[in-house]
Coordinates of C-alpha atoms and ligand atoms in Angstrom, one line a residue:
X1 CA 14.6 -39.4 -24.3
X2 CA 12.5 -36.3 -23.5
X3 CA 12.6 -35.0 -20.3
X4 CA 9.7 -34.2 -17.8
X5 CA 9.6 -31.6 -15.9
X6 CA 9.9 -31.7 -11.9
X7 CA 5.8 -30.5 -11.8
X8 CA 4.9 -33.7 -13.5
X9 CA 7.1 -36.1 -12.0
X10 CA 5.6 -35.3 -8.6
X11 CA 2.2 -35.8 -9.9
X12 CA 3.1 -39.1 -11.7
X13 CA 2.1 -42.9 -10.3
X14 CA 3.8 -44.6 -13.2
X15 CA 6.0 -46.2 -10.8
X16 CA 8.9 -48.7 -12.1
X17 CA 8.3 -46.4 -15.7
X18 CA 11.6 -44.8 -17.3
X19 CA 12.0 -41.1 -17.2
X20 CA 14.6 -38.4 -17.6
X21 CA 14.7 -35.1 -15.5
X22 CA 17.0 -32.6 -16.0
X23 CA 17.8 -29.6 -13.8
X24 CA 20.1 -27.5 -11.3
X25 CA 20.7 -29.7 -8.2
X26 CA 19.7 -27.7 -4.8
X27 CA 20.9 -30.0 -2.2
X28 CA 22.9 -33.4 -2.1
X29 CA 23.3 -35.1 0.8
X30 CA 23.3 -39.0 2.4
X31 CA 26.2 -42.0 3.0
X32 CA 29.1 -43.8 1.4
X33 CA 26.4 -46.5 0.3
X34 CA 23.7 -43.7 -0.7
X35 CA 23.4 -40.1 -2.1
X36 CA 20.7 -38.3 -1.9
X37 CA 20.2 -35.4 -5.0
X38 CA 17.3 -32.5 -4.6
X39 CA 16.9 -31.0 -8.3
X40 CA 14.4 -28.3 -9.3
X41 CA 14.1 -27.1 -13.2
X42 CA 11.5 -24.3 -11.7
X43 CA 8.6 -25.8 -13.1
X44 CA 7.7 -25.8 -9.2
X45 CA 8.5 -24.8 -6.0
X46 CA 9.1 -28.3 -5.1
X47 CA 12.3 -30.6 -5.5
X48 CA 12.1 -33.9 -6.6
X49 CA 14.5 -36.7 -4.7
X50 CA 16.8 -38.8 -6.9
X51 CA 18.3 -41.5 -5.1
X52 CA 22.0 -42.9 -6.6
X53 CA 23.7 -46.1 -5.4
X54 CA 27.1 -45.0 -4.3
X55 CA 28.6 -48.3 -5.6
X56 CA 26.7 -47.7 -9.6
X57 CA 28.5 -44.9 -9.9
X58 CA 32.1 -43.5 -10.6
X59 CA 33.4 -41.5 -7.6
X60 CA 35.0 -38.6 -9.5
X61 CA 31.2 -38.2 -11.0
X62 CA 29.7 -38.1 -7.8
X63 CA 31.7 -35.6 -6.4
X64 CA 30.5 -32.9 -9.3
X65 CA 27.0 -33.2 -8.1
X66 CA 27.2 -29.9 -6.4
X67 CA 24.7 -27.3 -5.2
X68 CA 24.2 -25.3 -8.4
X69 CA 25.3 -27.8 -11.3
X70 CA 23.2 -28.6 -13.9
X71 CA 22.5 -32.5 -14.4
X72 CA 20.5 -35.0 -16.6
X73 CA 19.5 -38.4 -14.9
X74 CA 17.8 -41.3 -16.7
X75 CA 16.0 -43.5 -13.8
X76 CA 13.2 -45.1 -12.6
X77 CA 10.2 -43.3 -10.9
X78 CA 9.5 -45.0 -7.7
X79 CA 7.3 -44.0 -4.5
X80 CA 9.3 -42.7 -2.2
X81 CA 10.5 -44.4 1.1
X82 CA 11.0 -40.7 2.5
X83 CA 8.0 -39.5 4.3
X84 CA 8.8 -35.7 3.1
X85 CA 8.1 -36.8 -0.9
X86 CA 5.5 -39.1 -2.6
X87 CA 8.1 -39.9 -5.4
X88 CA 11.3 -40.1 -6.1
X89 CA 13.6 -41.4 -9.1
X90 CA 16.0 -44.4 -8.6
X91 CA 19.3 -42.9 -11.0
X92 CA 20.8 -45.3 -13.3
X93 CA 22.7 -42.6 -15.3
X94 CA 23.8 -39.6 -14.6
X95 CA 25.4 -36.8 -16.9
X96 CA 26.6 -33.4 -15.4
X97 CA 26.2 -30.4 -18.0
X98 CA 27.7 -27.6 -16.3
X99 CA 29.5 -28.1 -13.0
X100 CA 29.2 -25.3 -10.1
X101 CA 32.5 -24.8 -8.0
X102 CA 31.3 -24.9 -4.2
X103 CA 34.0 -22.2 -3.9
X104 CA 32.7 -19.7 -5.9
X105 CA 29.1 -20.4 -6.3
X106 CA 27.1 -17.8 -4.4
X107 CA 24.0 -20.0 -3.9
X108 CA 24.9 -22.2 -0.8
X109 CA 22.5 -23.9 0.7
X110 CA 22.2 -21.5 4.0
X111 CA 19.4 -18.3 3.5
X112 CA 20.8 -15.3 1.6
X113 CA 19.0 -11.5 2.4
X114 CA 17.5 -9.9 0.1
X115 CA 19.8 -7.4 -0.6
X116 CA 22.6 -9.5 -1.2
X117 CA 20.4 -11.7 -3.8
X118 CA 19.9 -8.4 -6.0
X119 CA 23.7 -8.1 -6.2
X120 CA 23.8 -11.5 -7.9
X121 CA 19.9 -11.2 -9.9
X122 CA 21.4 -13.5 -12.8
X123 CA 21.5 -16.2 -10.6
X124 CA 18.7 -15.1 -8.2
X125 CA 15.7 -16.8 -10.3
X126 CA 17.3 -20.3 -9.0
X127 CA 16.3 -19.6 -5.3
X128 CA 13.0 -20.5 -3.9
X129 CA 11.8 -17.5 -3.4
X130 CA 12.7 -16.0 -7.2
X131 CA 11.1 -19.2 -8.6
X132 CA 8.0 -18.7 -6.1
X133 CA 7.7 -14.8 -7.7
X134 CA 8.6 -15.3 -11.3
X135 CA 6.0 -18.0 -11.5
X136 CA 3.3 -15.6 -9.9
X137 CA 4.4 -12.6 -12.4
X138 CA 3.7 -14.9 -15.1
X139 CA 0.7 -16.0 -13.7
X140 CA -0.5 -12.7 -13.6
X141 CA 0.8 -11.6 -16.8
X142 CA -1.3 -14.4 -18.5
X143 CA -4.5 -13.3 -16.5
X144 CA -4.4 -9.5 -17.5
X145 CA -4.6 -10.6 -21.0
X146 CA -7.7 -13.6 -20.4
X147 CA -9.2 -11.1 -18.5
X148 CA -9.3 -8.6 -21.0
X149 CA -9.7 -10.8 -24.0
X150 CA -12.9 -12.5 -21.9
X151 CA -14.6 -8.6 -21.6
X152 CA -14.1 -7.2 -25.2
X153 CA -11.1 -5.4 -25.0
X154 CA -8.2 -5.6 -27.5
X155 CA -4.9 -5.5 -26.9
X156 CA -3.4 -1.9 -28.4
X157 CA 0.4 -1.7 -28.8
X158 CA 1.4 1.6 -28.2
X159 CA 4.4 2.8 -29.1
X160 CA 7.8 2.9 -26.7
X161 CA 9.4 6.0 -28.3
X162 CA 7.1 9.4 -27.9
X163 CA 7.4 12.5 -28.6
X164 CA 4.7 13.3 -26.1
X165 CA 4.8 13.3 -21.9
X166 CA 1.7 12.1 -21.3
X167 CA 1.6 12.7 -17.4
X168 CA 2.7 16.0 -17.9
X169 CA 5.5 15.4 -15.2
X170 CA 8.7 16.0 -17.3
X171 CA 10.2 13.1 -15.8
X172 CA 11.2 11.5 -19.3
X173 CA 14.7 9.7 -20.8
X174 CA 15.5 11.2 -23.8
X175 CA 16.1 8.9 -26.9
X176 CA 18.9 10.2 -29.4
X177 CA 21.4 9.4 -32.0
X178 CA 23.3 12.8 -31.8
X179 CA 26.5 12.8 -30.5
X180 CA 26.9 13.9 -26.8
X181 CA 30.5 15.3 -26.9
X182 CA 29.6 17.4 -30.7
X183 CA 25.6 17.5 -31.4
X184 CA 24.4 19.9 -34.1
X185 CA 23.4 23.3 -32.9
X186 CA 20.9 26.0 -34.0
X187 CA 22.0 29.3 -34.7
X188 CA 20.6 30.7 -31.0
X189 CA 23.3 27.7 -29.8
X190 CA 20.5 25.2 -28.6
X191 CA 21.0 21.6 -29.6
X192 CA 18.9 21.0 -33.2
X193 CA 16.6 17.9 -32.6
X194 CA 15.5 18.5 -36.1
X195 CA 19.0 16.4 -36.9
X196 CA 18.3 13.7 -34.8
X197 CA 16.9 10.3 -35.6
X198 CA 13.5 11.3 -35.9
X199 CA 13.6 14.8 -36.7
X200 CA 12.1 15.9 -33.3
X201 CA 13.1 15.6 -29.7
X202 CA 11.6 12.1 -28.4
X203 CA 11.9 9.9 -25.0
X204 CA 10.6 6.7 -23.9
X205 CA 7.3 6.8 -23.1
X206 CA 5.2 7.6 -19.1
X207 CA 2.2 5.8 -20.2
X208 CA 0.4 4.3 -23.1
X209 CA -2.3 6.3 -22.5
X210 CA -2.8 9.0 -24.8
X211 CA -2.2 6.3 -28.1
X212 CA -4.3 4.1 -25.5
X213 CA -7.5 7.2 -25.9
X214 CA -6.9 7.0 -30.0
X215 CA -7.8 3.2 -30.0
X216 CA -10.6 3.4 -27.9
X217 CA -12.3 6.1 -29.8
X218 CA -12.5 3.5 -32.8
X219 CA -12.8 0.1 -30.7
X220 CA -14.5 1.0 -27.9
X221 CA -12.7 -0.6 -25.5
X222 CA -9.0 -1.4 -25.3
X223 CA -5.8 -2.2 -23.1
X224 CA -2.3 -1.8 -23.2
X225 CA 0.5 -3.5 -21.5
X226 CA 3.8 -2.9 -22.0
X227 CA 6.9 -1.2 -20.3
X228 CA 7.1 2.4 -19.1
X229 CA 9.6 4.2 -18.2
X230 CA 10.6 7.4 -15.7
X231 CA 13.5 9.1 -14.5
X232 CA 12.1 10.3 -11.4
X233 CA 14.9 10.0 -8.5
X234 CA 12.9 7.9 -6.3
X235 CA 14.7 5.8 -4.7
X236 CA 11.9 4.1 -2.6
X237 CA 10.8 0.7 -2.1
X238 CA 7.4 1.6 -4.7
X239 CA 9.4 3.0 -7.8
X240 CA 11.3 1.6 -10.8
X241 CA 12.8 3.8 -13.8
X242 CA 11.1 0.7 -15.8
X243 CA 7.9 -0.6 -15.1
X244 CA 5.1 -2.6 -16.5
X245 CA 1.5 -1.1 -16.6
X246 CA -1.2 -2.2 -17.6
X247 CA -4.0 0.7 -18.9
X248 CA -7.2 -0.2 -20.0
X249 CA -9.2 2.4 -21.9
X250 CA -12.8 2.6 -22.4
X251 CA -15.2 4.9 -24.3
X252 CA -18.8 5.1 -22.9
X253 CA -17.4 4.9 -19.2
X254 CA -17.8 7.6 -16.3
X255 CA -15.9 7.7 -13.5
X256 CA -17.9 4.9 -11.5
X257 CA -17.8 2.8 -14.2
X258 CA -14.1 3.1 -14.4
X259 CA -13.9 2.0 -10.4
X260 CA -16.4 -1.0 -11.0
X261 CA -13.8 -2.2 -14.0
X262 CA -10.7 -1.4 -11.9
X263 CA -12.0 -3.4 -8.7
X264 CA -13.5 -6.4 -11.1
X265 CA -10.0 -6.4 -12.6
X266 CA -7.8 -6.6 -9.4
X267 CA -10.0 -8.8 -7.4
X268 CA -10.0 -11.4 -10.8
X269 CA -6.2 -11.2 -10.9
X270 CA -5.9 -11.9 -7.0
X271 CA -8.7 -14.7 -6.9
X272 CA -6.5 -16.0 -10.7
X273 CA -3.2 -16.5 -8.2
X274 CA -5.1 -17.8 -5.4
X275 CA -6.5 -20.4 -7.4
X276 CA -3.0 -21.1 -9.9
X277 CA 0.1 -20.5 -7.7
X278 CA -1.5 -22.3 -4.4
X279 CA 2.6 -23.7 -3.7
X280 CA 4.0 -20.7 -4.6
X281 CA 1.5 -19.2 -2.3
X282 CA 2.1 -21.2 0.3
X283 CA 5.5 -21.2 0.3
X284 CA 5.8 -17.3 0.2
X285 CA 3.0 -17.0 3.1
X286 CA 5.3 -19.1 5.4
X287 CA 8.1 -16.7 4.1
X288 CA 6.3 -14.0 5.5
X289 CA 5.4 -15.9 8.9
X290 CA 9.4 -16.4 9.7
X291 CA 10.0 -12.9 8.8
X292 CA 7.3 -11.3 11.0
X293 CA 8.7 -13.6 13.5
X294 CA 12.2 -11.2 13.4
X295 CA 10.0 -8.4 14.0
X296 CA 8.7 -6.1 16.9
X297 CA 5.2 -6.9 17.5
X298 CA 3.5 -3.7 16.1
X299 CA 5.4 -4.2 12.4
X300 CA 4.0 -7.7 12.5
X301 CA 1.2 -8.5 9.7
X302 CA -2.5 -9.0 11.1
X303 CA -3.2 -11.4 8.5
X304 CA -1.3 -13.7 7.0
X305 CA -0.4 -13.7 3.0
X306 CA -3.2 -15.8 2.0
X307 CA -5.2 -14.3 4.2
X308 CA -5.1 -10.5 3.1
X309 CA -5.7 -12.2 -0.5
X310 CA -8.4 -13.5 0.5
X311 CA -9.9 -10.3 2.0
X312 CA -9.2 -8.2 -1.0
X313 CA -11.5 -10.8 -3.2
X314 CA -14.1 -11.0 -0.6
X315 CA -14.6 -7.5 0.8
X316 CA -15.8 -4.5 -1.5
X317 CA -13.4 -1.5 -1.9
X318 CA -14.1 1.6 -0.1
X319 CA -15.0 4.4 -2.1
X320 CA -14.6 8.3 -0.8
X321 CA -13.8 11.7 -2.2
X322 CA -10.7 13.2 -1.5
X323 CA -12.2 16.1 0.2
X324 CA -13.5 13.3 2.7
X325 CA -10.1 11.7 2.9
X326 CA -8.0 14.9 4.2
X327 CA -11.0 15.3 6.1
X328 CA -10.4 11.5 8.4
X329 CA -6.5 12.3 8.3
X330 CA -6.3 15.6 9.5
X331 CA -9.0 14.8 12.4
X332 CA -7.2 11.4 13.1
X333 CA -4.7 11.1 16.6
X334 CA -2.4 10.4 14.1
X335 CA -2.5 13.7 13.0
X336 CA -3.0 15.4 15.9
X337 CA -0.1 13.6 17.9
X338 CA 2.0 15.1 14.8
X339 CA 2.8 12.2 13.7
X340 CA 3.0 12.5 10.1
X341 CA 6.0 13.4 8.5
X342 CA 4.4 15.5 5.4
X343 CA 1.8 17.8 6.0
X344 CA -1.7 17.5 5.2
X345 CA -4.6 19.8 4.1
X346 CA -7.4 20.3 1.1
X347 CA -5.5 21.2 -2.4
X348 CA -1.7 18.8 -0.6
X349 CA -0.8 16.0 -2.9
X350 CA -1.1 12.8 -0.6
X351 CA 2.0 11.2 -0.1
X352 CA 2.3 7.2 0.9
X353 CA 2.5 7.6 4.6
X354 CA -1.3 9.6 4.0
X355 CA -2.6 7.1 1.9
X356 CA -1.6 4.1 3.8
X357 CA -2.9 5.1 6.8
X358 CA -6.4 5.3 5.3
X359 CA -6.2 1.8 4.1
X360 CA -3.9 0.2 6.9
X361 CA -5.2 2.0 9.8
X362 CA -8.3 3.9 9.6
X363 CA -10.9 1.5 7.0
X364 CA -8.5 -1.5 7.1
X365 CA -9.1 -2.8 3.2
X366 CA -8.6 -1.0 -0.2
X367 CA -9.7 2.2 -0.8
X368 CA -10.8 4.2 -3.6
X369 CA -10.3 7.9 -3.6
X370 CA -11.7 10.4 -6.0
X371 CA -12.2 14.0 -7.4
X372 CA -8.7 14.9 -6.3
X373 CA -8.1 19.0 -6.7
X374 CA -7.3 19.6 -10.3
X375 CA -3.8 21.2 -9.6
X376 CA -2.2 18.2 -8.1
X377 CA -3.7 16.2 -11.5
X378 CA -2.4 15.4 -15.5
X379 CA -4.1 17.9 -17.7
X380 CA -6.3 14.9 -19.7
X381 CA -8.6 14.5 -16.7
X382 CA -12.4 16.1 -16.8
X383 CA -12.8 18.3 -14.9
X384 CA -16.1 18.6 -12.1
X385 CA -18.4 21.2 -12.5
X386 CA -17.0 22.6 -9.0
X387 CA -14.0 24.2 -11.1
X388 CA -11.8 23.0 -8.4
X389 CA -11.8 19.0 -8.4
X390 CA -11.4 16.6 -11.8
X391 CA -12.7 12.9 -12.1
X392 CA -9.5 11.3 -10.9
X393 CA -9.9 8.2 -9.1
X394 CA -7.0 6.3 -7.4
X395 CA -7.0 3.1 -5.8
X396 CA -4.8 2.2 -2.7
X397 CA -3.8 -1.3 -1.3
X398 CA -2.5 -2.6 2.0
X399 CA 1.0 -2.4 2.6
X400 CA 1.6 -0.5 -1.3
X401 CA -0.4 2.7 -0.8
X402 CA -1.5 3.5 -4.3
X403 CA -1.7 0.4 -6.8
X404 CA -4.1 2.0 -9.6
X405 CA -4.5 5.8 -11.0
X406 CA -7.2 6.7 -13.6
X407 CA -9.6 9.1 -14.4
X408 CA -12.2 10.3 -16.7
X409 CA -10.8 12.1 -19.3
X410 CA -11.8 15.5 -20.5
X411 CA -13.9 15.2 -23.8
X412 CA -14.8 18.2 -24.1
X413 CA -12.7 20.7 -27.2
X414 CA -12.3 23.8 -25.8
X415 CA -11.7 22.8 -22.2
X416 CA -9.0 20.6 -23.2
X417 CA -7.3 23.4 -24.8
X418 CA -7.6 25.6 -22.0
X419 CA -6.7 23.6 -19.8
X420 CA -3.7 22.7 -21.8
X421 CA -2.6 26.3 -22.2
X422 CA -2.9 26.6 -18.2
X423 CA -0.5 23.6 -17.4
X424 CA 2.1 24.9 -20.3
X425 CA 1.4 22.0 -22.7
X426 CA 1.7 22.7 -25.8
X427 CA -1.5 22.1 -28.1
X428 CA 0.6 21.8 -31.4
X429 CA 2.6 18.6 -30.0
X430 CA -0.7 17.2 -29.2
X431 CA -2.5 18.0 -32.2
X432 CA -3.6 14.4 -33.1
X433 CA -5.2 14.2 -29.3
X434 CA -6.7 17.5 -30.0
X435 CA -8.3 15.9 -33.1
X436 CA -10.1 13.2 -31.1
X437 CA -12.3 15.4 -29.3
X438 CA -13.1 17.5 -32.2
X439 CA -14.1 14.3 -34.5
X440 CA -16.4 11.9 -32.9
X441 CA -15.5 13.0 -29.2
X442 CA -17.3 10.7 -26.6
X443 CA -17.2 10.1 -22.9
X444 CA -14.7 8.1 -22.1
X445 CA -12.7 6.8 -18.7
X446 CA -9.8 4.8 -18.2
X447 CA -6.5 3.8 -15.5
X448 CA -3.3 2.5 -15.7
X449 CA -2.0 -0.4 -13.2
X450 CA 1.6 -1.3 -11.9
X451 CA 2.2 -4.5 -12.6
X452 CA 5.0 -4.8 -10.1
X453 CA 3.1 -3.1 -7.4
X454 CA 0.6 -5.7 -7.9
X455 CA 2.8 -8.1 -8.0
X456 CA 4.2 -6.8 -5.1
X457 CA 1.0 -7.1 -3.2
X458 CA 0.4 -10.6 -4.4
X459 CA 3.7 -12.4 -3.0
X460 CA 4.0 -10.2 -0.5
X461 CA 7.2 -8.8 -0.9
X462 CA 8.2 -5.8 0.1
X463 CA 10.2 -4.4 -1.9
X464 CA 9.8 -4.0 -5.7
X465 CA 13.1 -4.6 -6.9
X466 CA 12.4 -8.2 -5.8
X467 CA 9.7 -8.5 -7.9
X468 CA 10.8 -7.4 -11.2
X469 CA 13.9 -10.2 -12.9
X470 CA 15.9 -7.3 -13.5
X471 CA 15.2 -3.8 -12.0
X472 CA 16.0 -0.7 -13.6
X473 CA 16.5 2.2 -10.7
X474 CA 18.7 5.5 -9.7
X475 CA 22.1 4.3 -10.2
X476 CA 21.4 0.5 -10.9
X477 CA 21.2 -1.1 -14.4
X478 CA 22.9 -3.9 -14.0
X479 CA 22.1 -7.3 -16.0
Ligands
4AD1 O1 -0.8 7.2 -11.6 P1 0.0 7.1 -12.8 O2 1.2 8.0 -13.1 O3 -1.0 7.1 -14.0 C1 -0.8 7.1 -15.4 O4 0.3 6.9 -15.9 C2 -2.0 7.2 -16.2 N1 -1.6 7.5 -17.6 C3 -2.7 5.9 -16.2 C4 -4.0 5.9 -17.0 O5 -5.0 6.5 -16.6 N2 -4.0 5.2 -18.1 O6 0.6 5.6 -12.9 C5 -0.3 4.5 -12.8 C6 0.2 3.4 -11.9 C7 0.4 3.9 -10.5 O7 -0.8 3.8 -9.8 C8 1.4 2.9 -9.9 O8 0.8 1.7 -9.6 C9 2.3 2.7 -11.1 O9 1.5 3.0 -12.3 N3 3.5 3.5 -11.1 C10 4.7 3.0 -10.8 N4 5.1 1.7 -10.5 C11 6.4 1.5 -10.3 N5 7.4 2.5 -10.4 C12 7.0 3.8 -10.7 N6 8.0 4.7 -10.8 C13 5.6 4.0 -10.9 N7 4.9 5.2 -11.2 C14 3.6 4.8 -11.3
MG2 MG1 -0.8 8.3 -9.9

């Protein structure tokens, strides 16, 4: 018989029918004349009840019907006398698959932090709160790609090895087949890349961007969305080694353009979850509630998770310059009072604790900064006619500071080039980039998006190691 999942079941009214479920059982509890078995095969949030007649069934069988083991049960659907449930299935046989030793299992019934869930992240997905998130990543995942595919964009796969660092930052892993302890060496002593897999020196790629550029100077408009990878030693709640970004690259778009797409995009993906992963919602709004609960009174969220959803969709994004944005922080009490623990002036990089005061305590909703100082910027960005500032735009969210970087890009030959030679790059590596804006250059804007910061901000988790199955950070590759 073919089994339904627990997300039908629930839905079902064929009472008295004949059905099999199969899953991991959560809870069992009840009498010597009565047991009563929660199972979830993660198709939802919810667990569906299976009631087994002590007396049916043999006592040693029973027994293995443990939190954590894995069960098949052929049975009647019935409506439930229970009031928490609508439906519940009425066993008649039951086969365990894979036992779980109460002993040793680390998923009792009782709540587990955080932190100790990320020790066991093979098993972690079984919890509520893992189910709640992996659902809503997917979710999300699924609505990148309908977005994209409903505006005229194709989906570019760019490659995962490069021999390029397209943010300039040097903060790359280095892919190699040489031998650590006895590589080949030049004759100045220097390790010889040229006998190495590919012949070159080559990493995994920053960004798709730069192969992302290539494909929308022939299609016009096009996205990427794949894993990226950097070995900057941030060890913050906001960083992976390995994330997920989504860049979306469009020729014909300025700058404003580029912010009109990005806010579309976000405030589609948000609405996408509110309307598709209501339980999972639900269920990781009340998480939040409990946890504010634990919490001194000026940590405490104003709005619930739903809520700040909601607000994002409905209110429009406020747009500024940089310039205007040092401006409000360094005339704010904030700053004044000293109370900022990097400092703050035209031509400083912004750090988190900057940007999420704008959005969190001075305009109170996104924000969209732009023309940052060309110093503290990648090289590709076009530059203003004010020499000083380039079309960069970022985005920054509630709670994740920035969520979305992009820019317009720099179409113009010889400014590239100079450019390039300013910041060290070196225009022979790049040729093929180069080439774009001397055949059939055009005006052209796009951003990239973490996917796990937005996920982040989505289920309302706060750390993105919890949003990710299996995080990749300084000192942690485990699974
Ligand atoms: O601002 P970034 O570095 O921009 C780029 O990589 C451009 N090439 C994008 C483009 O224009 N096509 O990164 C873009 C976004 C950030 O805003 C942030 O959301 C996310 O990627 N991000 C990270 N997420 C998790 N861990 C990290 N270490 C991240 N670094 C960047
Ligand atoms: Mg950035």
């Amino acid at each position: 018989m073919k089994r339904t999942p627990v997300a039908e079941l629930l839905q079902s009214k064929e009472f008295g029918k004949e059905i099999q479920v199969k899953g991991w059982v959560k809870t069992k509890r009840g009498n010597k004349n009565v047991a009563f078995i929660a199972i979830n095969d993660g198709s939802t949030i919810h667990n569906i009840q299976v009631v087994a007649d002590v007396a049916t069934f043999d006592e040693e069988l029973l027994k293995k019907v443990n939190t954590g083991a894995c069960v098949a049960i052929l049975g009647t659907l019935a409506a439930s006398q229970g009031k928490e449930q609508a439906v519940e299935v009425i066993a008649k046989i039951i086969e365990i698959y894979g036992i779980a030793d109460p002993e040793s299992y680390p998923l009792q019934k009782k709540a587990h932090s955080l932190e100790f869930l990320r020790e066991i992240a093979h098993l972690r997905p079984r919890t509520n709160t893992f189910g709640a998130v992996l659902r809503i990543r997917h979710a999300l995942a699924f609505a990148v790609h309908n977005y994209f595919n409903s505006h005229g964009f194709f989906y570019l796969h760019t490659p995962i090895i490069t021999a390029s660092d397209a943010e300039g930052a040097g903060e790359m892993f280095h892919v190699s087949t040489l031998d650590p302890k006895n590589p080949p060496l030049t004759a100045e002593g220097e390790i010889n890349y040229e006998e190495d897999f590919f012949g070159r020196q080559t990493n995994l790629t920053v960004s798709g961007q730069l192969e992302g550029e290539l494909g929308a100077m022939a299609l016009s408009q096009i996205y990427t969305f794949g894993p990226t990878f950097r070995a900057e030693n941030s060890n913050t709640t906001r960083h992976l080694a390995e994330f997920w970004m989504i860049e979306p690259e469009m020729a014909f778009y300025e700058l404003a353009d580029n912010m009109n797409l990005a806010e579309d995009f976000l405030k589609y993906l948000i609405n996408y979850a509110l309307t598709n992963c209501a339980d999972d919602l639900k269920f990781l709004e009340q998480r939040g509630i409990d946890d504010d609960k634990t919490k001194k009174a000026e940590d405490r969220n104003e709005m619930t998770l739903i809520e700040r959803l909601k607000f994002v969709v409905e209110n429009k994004f406020e747009r500024l310059t940089y310039t205007e944005a040092v401006e409000i922080l360094v005339n704010s009490n904030h700053y004044k009072k000293k109370k900022f623990e990097y400092p703050v002036s035209w031509g400083t990089d912004l750090q988190s604790e900057h940007e999420r005061y704008l959005v969190e305590k001075h305009f109170k909703k996104p924000v969209i900064l732009s023309n940052y100082p060309k110093h503290i910027k990648a090289f590709y960005m076009k530059q203003n006619p004010d020499n000083q500032t380039v079309a960069a735009m970022d985005i920054l969210f509630p709670g994740i500071g920035e969520i979305v970087g992009g820019s317009q890009r720099e179409e113009n030959y010889e400014k590239l080039l100079t450019r390039m030679e300013e910041m060290g790059i070196h225009a022979k590596d790049l040729w093929w980039y180069l080439d774009t804006r001397k055949f059939g250059t055009a005006p052209h804007s796009g951003f990239g998006l973490g996917f796990e910061r937005l996920v982040l901000f989505v289920t309302g988790m706060t750390n993105i190691r919890d949003v990710i199955p299996f995080p990749r950070t300084p000192k942690s590759a485990d699974f």
